[in-house]
Amino acid sequence: MIRIPRAAAALAATAAVFALGGGTMATAAGPAPAHRTASPAVQAVVCTVNDNGVNYRGGPGTGYPVLGQVNRGQKMNARGTEGSWVMGDLWGGRTGVWIHRAYLDC
């Protein structure tokens, strides 16, 4: 059986956990980099309404109630899709609304 000193085992375990998290650490091999680069932020998908008088609804289909209307140029942060419907948050307006993909440029 090979015996590993506790300090070395703890350092190896810490390095393994840190590596899984994408971090850096100083080891006997040398110092850690001076700075760590953050992951790029996830960019929101912005859609633009392409027609006037477009209904936005409470769910992904014509069976859901119309909550209001928007016009060409209205922006929306898309958060998800279901079939041909896009769910998102209207800029300066309601959140969690659904608009048919045919009326959006994303």
Coordinates of C-alpha atoms in Angstrom, one line a residue:
M1 CA 0.0 0.0 0.0
I2 CA 1.3 3.4 -0.9
R3 CA 1.0 6.1 1.8
I4 CA 0.5 9.7 0.8
P5 CA 1.2 12.4 3.5
R6 CA -2.0 14.0 4.6
A7 CA -0.9 17.5 3.5
A8 CA -0.2 16.3 0.0
A9 CA -3.5 14.4 -0.2
A10 CA -5.4 17.5 1.0
L11 CA -3.6 19.7 -1.5
A12 CA -4.4 17.2 -4.4
A13 CA -8.1 17.0 -3.3
T14 CA -8.3 20.8 -3.1
A15 CA -6.7 21.2 -6.6
A16 CA -9.1 18.7 -8.0
V17 CA -12.2 20.5 -6.6
F18 CA -10.8 23.8 -7.8
A19 CA -10.1 22.5 -11.3
L20 CA -13.7 21.2 -11.6
G21 CA -14.9 24.7 -10.7
G22 CA -12.6 26.3 -13.3
G23 CA -10.5 28.1 -10.7
T24 CA -6.8 28.5 -10.3
M25 CA -4.6 28.0 -7.3
A26 CA -0.9 28.2 -6.3
T27 CA 0.9 24.9 -6.1
A28 CA 4.5 23.8 -5.5
A29 CA 4.9 24.0 -9.3
G30 CA 4.4 27.8 -9.3
P31 CA 2.1 30.7 -8.4
A32 CA -1.4 31.2 -9.7
P33 CA -2.0 33.7 -12.5
A34 CA -2.4 37.3 -11.3
H35 CA -6.0 37.5 -12.4
R36 CA -8.8 35.1 -13.4
T37 CA -10.8 35.8 -16.5
A38 CA -14.6 35.6 -15.9
S39 CA -16.8 33.5 -18.2
P40 CA -18.6 35.6 -20.9
A41 CA -22.1 36.6 -19.8
V42 CA -24.9 34.8 -21.5
Q43 CA -26.4 37.2 -24.0
A44 CA -30.2 37.6 -24.0
V45 CA -31.9 37.0 -27.3
V46 CA -33.7 40.2 -28.3
C47 CA -36.6 39.9 -30.7
T48 CA -38.3 42.8 -32.5
V49 CA -41.9 42.9 -33.4
N50 CA -42.3 43.1 -37.2
D51 CA -45.9 44.2 -37.7
N52 CA -48.5 46.5 -36.1
G53 CA -51.3 45.4 -33.8
V54 CA -49.7 42.2 -32.8
N55 CA -51.4 40.4 -30.0
Y56 CA -49.4 39.1 -27.0
R57 CA -51.0 36.4 -25.0
G58 CA -50.9 34.6 -21.7
G59 CA -49.8 31.3 -23.2
P60 CA -48.4 29.6 -26.3
G61 CA -51.5 29.5 -28.5
T62 CA -54.6 31.2 -29.8
G63 CA -56.7 29.6 -27.0
Y64 CA -54.9 31.8 -24.4
P65 CA -56.3 35.2 -23.6
V66 CA -55.0 38.3 -25.4
L67 CA -53.3 40.5 -22.8
G68 CA -52.6 43.4 -25.1
Q69 CA -51.1 44.5 -28.4
V70 CA -47.7 45.8 -29.6
N71 CA -46.5 47.5 -32.7
R72 CA -43.6 47.2 -35.1
G73 CA -40.3 48.0 -33.4
Q74 CA -41.3 46.8 -29.9
K75 CA -38.4 44.9 -28.4
M76 CA -38.7 41.7 -26.3
N77 CA -36.2 39.7 -24.4
A78 CA -36.9 36.1 -25.4
R79 CA -36.9 33.6 -22.5
G80 CA -38.2 30.4 -24.1
T81 CA -40.2 28.8 -26.9
E82 CA -43.0 26.3 -27.3
G83 CA -43.8 25.2 -30.8
S84 CA -44.1 28.4 -32.9
W85 CA -44.5 30.7 -29.9
V86 CA -41.9 32.8 -28.1
M87 CA -42.2 33.7 -24.5
G88 CA -40.4 36.8 -23.2
D89 CA -40.4 40.2 -21.5
L90 CA -41.5 43.3 -23.4
W91 CA -39.2 46.2 -23.0
G92 CA -41.0 48.8 -20.8
G93 CA -44.0 46.5 -20.5
R94 CA -45.3 43.2 -19.3
T95 CA -43.3 40.1 -18.6
G96 CA -43.9 36.5 -19.5
V97 CA -45.9 37.2 -22.6
W98 CA -46.2 35.0 -25.7
I99 CA -46.0 36.1 -29.3
H100 CA -46.2 33.9 -32.4
R101 CA -42.8 33.6 -34.1
A102 CA -44.2 34.9 -37.4
Y103 CA -44.5 38.4 -35.9
L104 CA -40.9 38.4 -34.5
D105 CA -37.5 38.9 -35.9
C106 CA -35.1 37.2 -33.4

